Amino acid sequence: MQPSCSSFKQQAAQALRDPKLQGAFGKLGDGLQARRAAAVGQLPEFEALREDARRIKRRVMSDLDTWLEQFEQKVLGQGGHIHWASTADDAREAILAICQRVGAKTVTKGKSMVTEELGLNDYLVDQGITPVETDLGEYILQLRREAPSHIVMPAVHLAQDDIERTFVESHPQLPPDRDLSTAESLVAEARQELREHFFKADVGITGANFMIAETGSTVIVTNEGNGDLTQTLARVHVVVTTIERVIPTLEDLSTFLRLLPRSATGQEATAYVTLSSGPKREGDMHGPEEFHVVVLDNGRSELLGSENQDILNCIRCGACMNHCPVYGAVGGHAYGWVYPGPLGAALTPALIGVEKSAALPNASTFCGQCVAVCPVKIPLTDIMRRWRVREHGKKMTSPLARAGLSAWAWLASRPALYRKFTGLAAWGMALCGGRRRRLSRMPLAGGWTRYRDFPAPEGETFHAQLAQLKKRAAKTGAEGLRHEQGGAHE
Amino acid sequence: MELGGKLEVGRSRRVALYVTCLVDVMRPSVGFAAIKLLEDAGCEVVVPEHQTCCGQPAYNAGGEAEAKALAKQVVETFEPFDAVVAPSGSCAGMIRDHYPKLLAAEPEWRDRATGLASRTYELTSFLVDVMGMESVEADYQGAVCYHDSCAGLRELNIKQQPRKLLRSVRGVEVREMDDAEVCCGFGGLFCVKYADISNQMVSRKMDNIEASGADTLLAGDLGCLLNMAGKLTRQGSRVKVRHVAEVLAGMTDLPAIGEGEV
Ligand code: SF4
């Protein structure tokens, strides 16, 4: 997927002008936040679980290659195949090679953000293979040729009537006047349409929420059941995932399974948790003949041992975006690549370069709500700040901004001069504010005054007023103000 | 919240007031209100002359070198005191939460910063949690709502302290607005750099403030207050905006923030 993160501001402005998007994202947070809060409230050990989860993840990352090797050995031992892919190209080629070898014409797909990272659907179409998304949201987006706007609820930016129109246009063989006015009718129609694809598909591709080193299993956590059909009905099951998804044991999985649904949707548990451990064995009723795991790096290993390593701990629950006021204002597409919200702001620069994505880590007030809810306690704002440091260090910020920053710092380290400057500024602004006591326009702060007034200062600075009080007190011979004792204020 | 180890509730002590740049320039009366409240709580208040900016704007803009230089200046200036108190959760949070991280690579400075961090407080939490203050002597006629500024709430656990003191002000009715804990869209330079998004955030805040029926909006951080006051006056709202310290100290003769002739 081609990133357009550098156009974040324009994309955000567009989203802010779109009443439909405003409706969708403005309300999104309310329900999800309340549901998460309720689910978390019912689990007194939630905080302890977050701590456990972070510990497990940090342990994995300190020794990632060992865990991955262990996972590989188990998969091979169970008759599966592993394909290591250091770049997106490698992963696409590995997937294509499997599809071509088995002569695949149709490929069904469960929900997977990693395949978005690969731009896999377009790639397969170019190679003459038809991919069919089977997750309801992803299916709708595929019909509309749109990208997901949320990592858990990909079509959350759409309203019921958008979907209705899409179905009428995309399924011309059905009577145009059929009733699609309820969510149930849409689901039923999608099911009907998808059914034949499930049986026709030669290859089923899914993602993985986790890989378990101990058992060589991949795990998907879902609500629709489409993932199970995708991976059991096709002859070949290909799991596409990334290196940081490995966890040591089944026991560890239980920790994450208690955190993930509560954080994502406020559910105690999802409808399905599916473990896949190799191809169908003798005596198995169902299952694929071949089992492949494509494990992608795509820049992640460079984070290991770096100050931003913790972003690899993400379990893709989406809570950070559900609670983010910036995401809630502009939605997911404005972020311009696969991962939106605070997760995207912290991760995207690592994957596509800060040069192409500096706008994302800057688009935060550092309100800290994402950090407060992240189930694995990723210091998202610290990571965003470090991308800003990187950006500043590479002189990618505007020369004016950099000059302003050094000038301010220079002035602030000279208190006497600083007092003169602030005194002048306070006096000047108060003068401009006049009897309205506020300014409607201000140089260099057009962004502020376009939308709000700038309240004028009182006139004299605190330090100037304090100095005068002290002088007056000295003249009248009165006792010095209590707060000036200690001689710290001259 | 972890309080500085050697502070004992109720004991009189020498406290340095960190006025903060915004209070110094924009709203000096907040500084005087803070002095009054601290003195009423039995503290000896000192205003160190060498204070300027805590470096947060540079820190958040990626200017690490500049932020470090200013952080060291603050450490040197405020080290000699029993406690440092700022009428701002954001500036206090900068010292408490971020200085030790910022100076982590220089062990001597890191230790000094960590020492200072453990003695640095936001005003209302210092009054309640450290000085054990239960109530204030003040009058204010009105229904107020309190906006929880992000750094104060999430870095310093400030939530009940200002409300507790507000309830003791004669004539005050404390109302809660919806989403009091959601960011107002200020975010330092964010509100200028991402003006459109910031405007949308502050607009949602306005709706919640108006819906609360309060006639006065209070908060503990001047950045957020200027942002919200500017939006309220632009919209022609009648809601008055003040720093919480002004009401707690009974110093509300001065017009509210941004309040003047139409
Ligand atoms: S960063 Fe944390 S909150 Fe956000 S998606 Fe990842 S795990 Fe969830």
Tab-separated table of C-alpha atoms in Angstrom, chain A residues 8-9 12-13 16 22 25-26 30 325-326 328-330 358-359 362-369 372 382 385 388-389 392 405-406 408-409 412-415 418-419 422 426 429 435-440 444-445 447-458 460-463 465-466 469 482-486 488-490, chain B residues 14 17 19 21 23-29 31-32 35 39 43-53 57-64 66 70 73 81 98 101 150 154 179 182-183 185-187 190-202 204 223 226-227 229-231 233-234 254-255 257-262:
chain	number	residue	atom	x	y	z
A	8	PHE	CA	-1.949	13.908	6.773
A	9	LYS	CA	-2.991	17.521	7.298
A	12	ALA	CA	-7.450	15.353	8.074
A	13	ALA	CA	-8.970	18.635	6.888
A	16	LEU	CA	-13.222	17.188	9.255
A	22	GLN	CA	-17.774	13.017	11.616
A	25	PHE	CA	-16.051	8.568	14.284
A	26	GLY	CA	-17.594	11.073	16.658
A	30	ASP	CA	-18.459	6.647	23.240
A	325	PRO	CA	-9.391	12.282	20.387
A	326	VAL	CA	-7.305	12.950	17.273
A	328	GLY	CA	-11.880	10.372	16.782
A	329	ALA	CA	-11.725	13.711	14.975
A	330	VAL	CA	-10.199	12.644	11.670
A	358	ALA	CA	6.746	12.593	10.427
A	359	ALA	CA	3.293	14.175	10.350
A	362	ASN	CA	3.421	15.136	15.481
A	363	ALA	CA	-0.347	14.853	15.328
A	364	SER	CA	-0.788	14.278	19.044
A	365	THR	CA	-1.463	16.498	22.024
A	366	PHE	CA	0.262	13.856	24.186
A	367	CYS	CA	-2.930	13.635	26.185
A	368	GLY	CA	-1.820	10.153	27.208
A	369	GLN	CA	-5.191	8.436	26.948
A	372	ALA	CA	-3.582	4.685	29.867
A	382	ASP	CA	7.278	8.672	24.503
A	385	ARG	CA	8.214	12.133	20.991
A	388	ARG	CA	10.000	14.039	16.737
A	389	VAL	CA	13.530	14.132	18.127
A	392	HIS	CA	14.365	17.505	14.457
A	405	LEU	CA	13.007	26.860	19.206
A	406	SER	CA	16.694	27.679	19.661
A	408	TRP	CA	13.426	30.557	22.820
A	409	ALA	CA	15.829	28.206	24.579
A	412	ALA	CA	15.057	31.179	28.561
A	413	SER	CA	18.549	30.407	29.777
A	414	ARG	CA	19.189	34.137	30.373
A	415	PRO	CA	16.649	35.027	33.075
A	418	TYR	CA	14.025	36.811	29.461
A	419	ARG	CA	12.254	39.083	31.985
A	422	THR	CA	8.333	38.661	28.584
A	426	ALA	CA	2.833	40.986	28.119
A	429	MET	CA	-0.407	41.946	23.962
A	435	ARG	CA	-10.808	46.820	26.580
A	436	ARG	CA	-11.978	43.639	24.886
A	437	ARG	CA	-9.124	41.913	26.693
A	438	ARG	CA	-8.643	39.546	23.813
A	439	LEU	CA	-7.123	39.461	20.360
A	440	SER	CA	-8.886	38.248	17.238
A	444	LEU	CA	2.491	33.711	13.786
A	445	ALA	CA	-0.565	32.284	15.493
A	447	GLY	CA	-3.862	28.644	13.465
A	448	TRP	CA	-5.021	29.787	16.876
A	449	THR	CA	-6.948	32.882	15.947
A	450	ARG	CA	-8.659	31.342	12.927
A	451	TYR	CA	-10.834	29.451	15.373
A	452	ARG	CA	-10.583	31.218	18.707
A	453	ASP	CA	-9.716	34.510	20.319
A	454	PHE	CA	-6.453	34.900	22.101
A	455	PRO	CA	-7.144	36.087	25.650
A	456	ALA	CA	-4.992	39.123	26.441
A	457	PRO	CA	-2.613	39.050	29.393
A	458	GLU	CA	-3.183	41.173	32.492
A	460	GLU	CA	2.467	43.261	33.809
A	461	THR	CA	4.168	39.951	34.375
A	462	PHE	CA	4.086	38.160	37.685
A	463	HIS	CA	7.770	38.740	38.253
A	465	GLN	CA	4.546	42.817	39.887
A	466	LEU	CA	6.393	40.922	42.577
A	469	LEU	CA	5.618	44.936	45.626
A	482	ARG	CA	6.770	36.542	53.603
A	483	HIS	CA	7.259	34.871	50.301
A	484	GLU	CA	10.320	36.915	49.523
A	485	GLN	CA	12.205	35.786	52.565
A	486	GLY	CA	15.199	33.718	51.799
A	488	ALA	CA	15.711	34.344	46.411
A	489	HIS	CA	13.877	37.150	44.699
A	490	GLU	CA	15.973	40.265	44.346
B	14	ARG	CA	9.982	26.150	52.691
B	17	LEU	CA	6.847	28.518	43.746
B	19	VAL	CA	5.236	30.326	38.510
B	21	CYS	CA	5.867	30.940	31.802
B	23	VAL	CA	1.146	32.339	34.475
B	24	ASP	CA	4.036	34.804	34.539
B	25	VAL	CA	3.037	36.433	31.267
B	26	MET	CA	-0.665	35.766	30.847
B	27	ARG	CA	-2.238	35.510	34.273
B	28	PRO	CA	-0.008	36.741	37.129
B	29	SER	CA	-2.931	36.711	39.550
B	31	GLY	CA	0.744	33.176	40.940
B	32	PHE	CA	-0.463	35.429	43.741
B	35	ILE	CA	1.142	32.154	47.175
B	39	GLU	CA	0.819	30.512	52.959
B	43	CYS	CA	4.213	27.133	54.026
B	44	GLU	CA	6.968	29.651	53.697
B	45	VAL	CA	6.902	30.578	50.010
B	46	VAL	CA	9.961	31.575	48.049
B	47	VAL	CA	9.966	32.659	44.425
B	48	PRO	CA	13.407	31.837	43.020
B	49	GLU	CA	14.605	34.601	40.741
B	50	HIS	CA	16.258	32.426	38.134
B	51	GLN	CA	13.190	30.610	36.947
B	52	THR	CA	12.053	30.808	33.355
B	53	CYS	CA	10.683	27.977	31.202
B	57	PRO	CA	7.844	23.237	24.346
B	58	ALA	CA	11.334	22.287	23.152
B	59	TYR	CA	11.028	18.783	24.565
B	60	ASN	CA	7.777	18.090	22.743
B	61	ALA	CA	9.061	19.620	19.515
B	62	GLY	CA	11.995	17.213	19.418
B	63	GLY	CA	14.581	19.773	20.577
B	64	GLU	CA	16.299	17.497	23.044
B	66	GLU	CA	17.518	22.693	24.248
B	70	LEU	CA	16.581	24.190	30.400
B	73	GLN	CA	18.704	25.168	34.823
B	81	PHE	CA	13.966	23.753	48.532
B	98	HIS	CA	10.002	13.633	32.160
B	101	LYS	CA	13.965	10.326	31.452
B	150	CYS	CA	-4.331	15.645	30.647
B	154	ARG	CA	-2.772	11.005	33.831
B	179	ASP	CA	-15.961	13.821	29.070
B	182	VAL	CA	-10.941	14.214	27.382
B	183	CYS	CA	-8.239	16.500	26.002
B	185	GLY	CA	-7.160	20.089	21.988
B	186	PHE	CA	-4.520	22.493	23.298
B	187	GLY	CA	-1.410	20.307	23.255
B	190	PHE	CA	-0.316	21.206	18.427
B	191	CYS	CA	-3.136	23.757	18.545
B	192	VAL	CA	-1.344	25.949	16.022
B	193	LYS	CA	0.245	23.231	13.893
B	194	TYR	CA	-2.902	21.140	13.652
B	195	ALA	CA	-5.382	23.969	14.043
B	196	ASP	CA	-8.251	22.205	12.277
B	197	ILE	CA	-8.092	19.128	14.468
B	198	SER	CA	-7.547	21.171	17.599
B	199	ASN	CA	-10.594	23.249	16.747
B	200	GLN	CA	-12.730	20.163	16.400
B	201	MET	CA	-11.551	18.907	19.798
B	202	VAL	CA	-12.157	22.194	21.575
B	204	ARG	CA	-16.634	19.134	21.368
B	223	GLY	CA	-2.648	26.418	28.425
B	226	LEU	CA	-6.518	29.957	27.276
B	227	ASN	CA	-7.577	27.527	24.572
B	229	ALA	CA	-11.540	30.651	26.986
B	230	GLY	CA	-10.570	31.754	23.493
B	231	LYS	CA	-13.100	29.393	21.971
B	233	THR	CA	-15.418	34.106	23.782
B	234	ARG	CA	-15.232	33.560	20.028
B	254	LEU	CA	-10.085	40.562	38.218
B	255	PRO	CA	-12.098	39.911	35.010
B	257	ILE	CA	-9.727	35.018	31.279
B	258	GLY	CA	-10.517	36.783	28.000
B	259	GLU	CA	-13.435	38.606	29.613
B	260	GLY	CA	-13.836	42.203	28.485
B	261	GLU	CA	-16.119	44.488	26.575
B	262	VAL	CA	-17.844	42.765	23.681
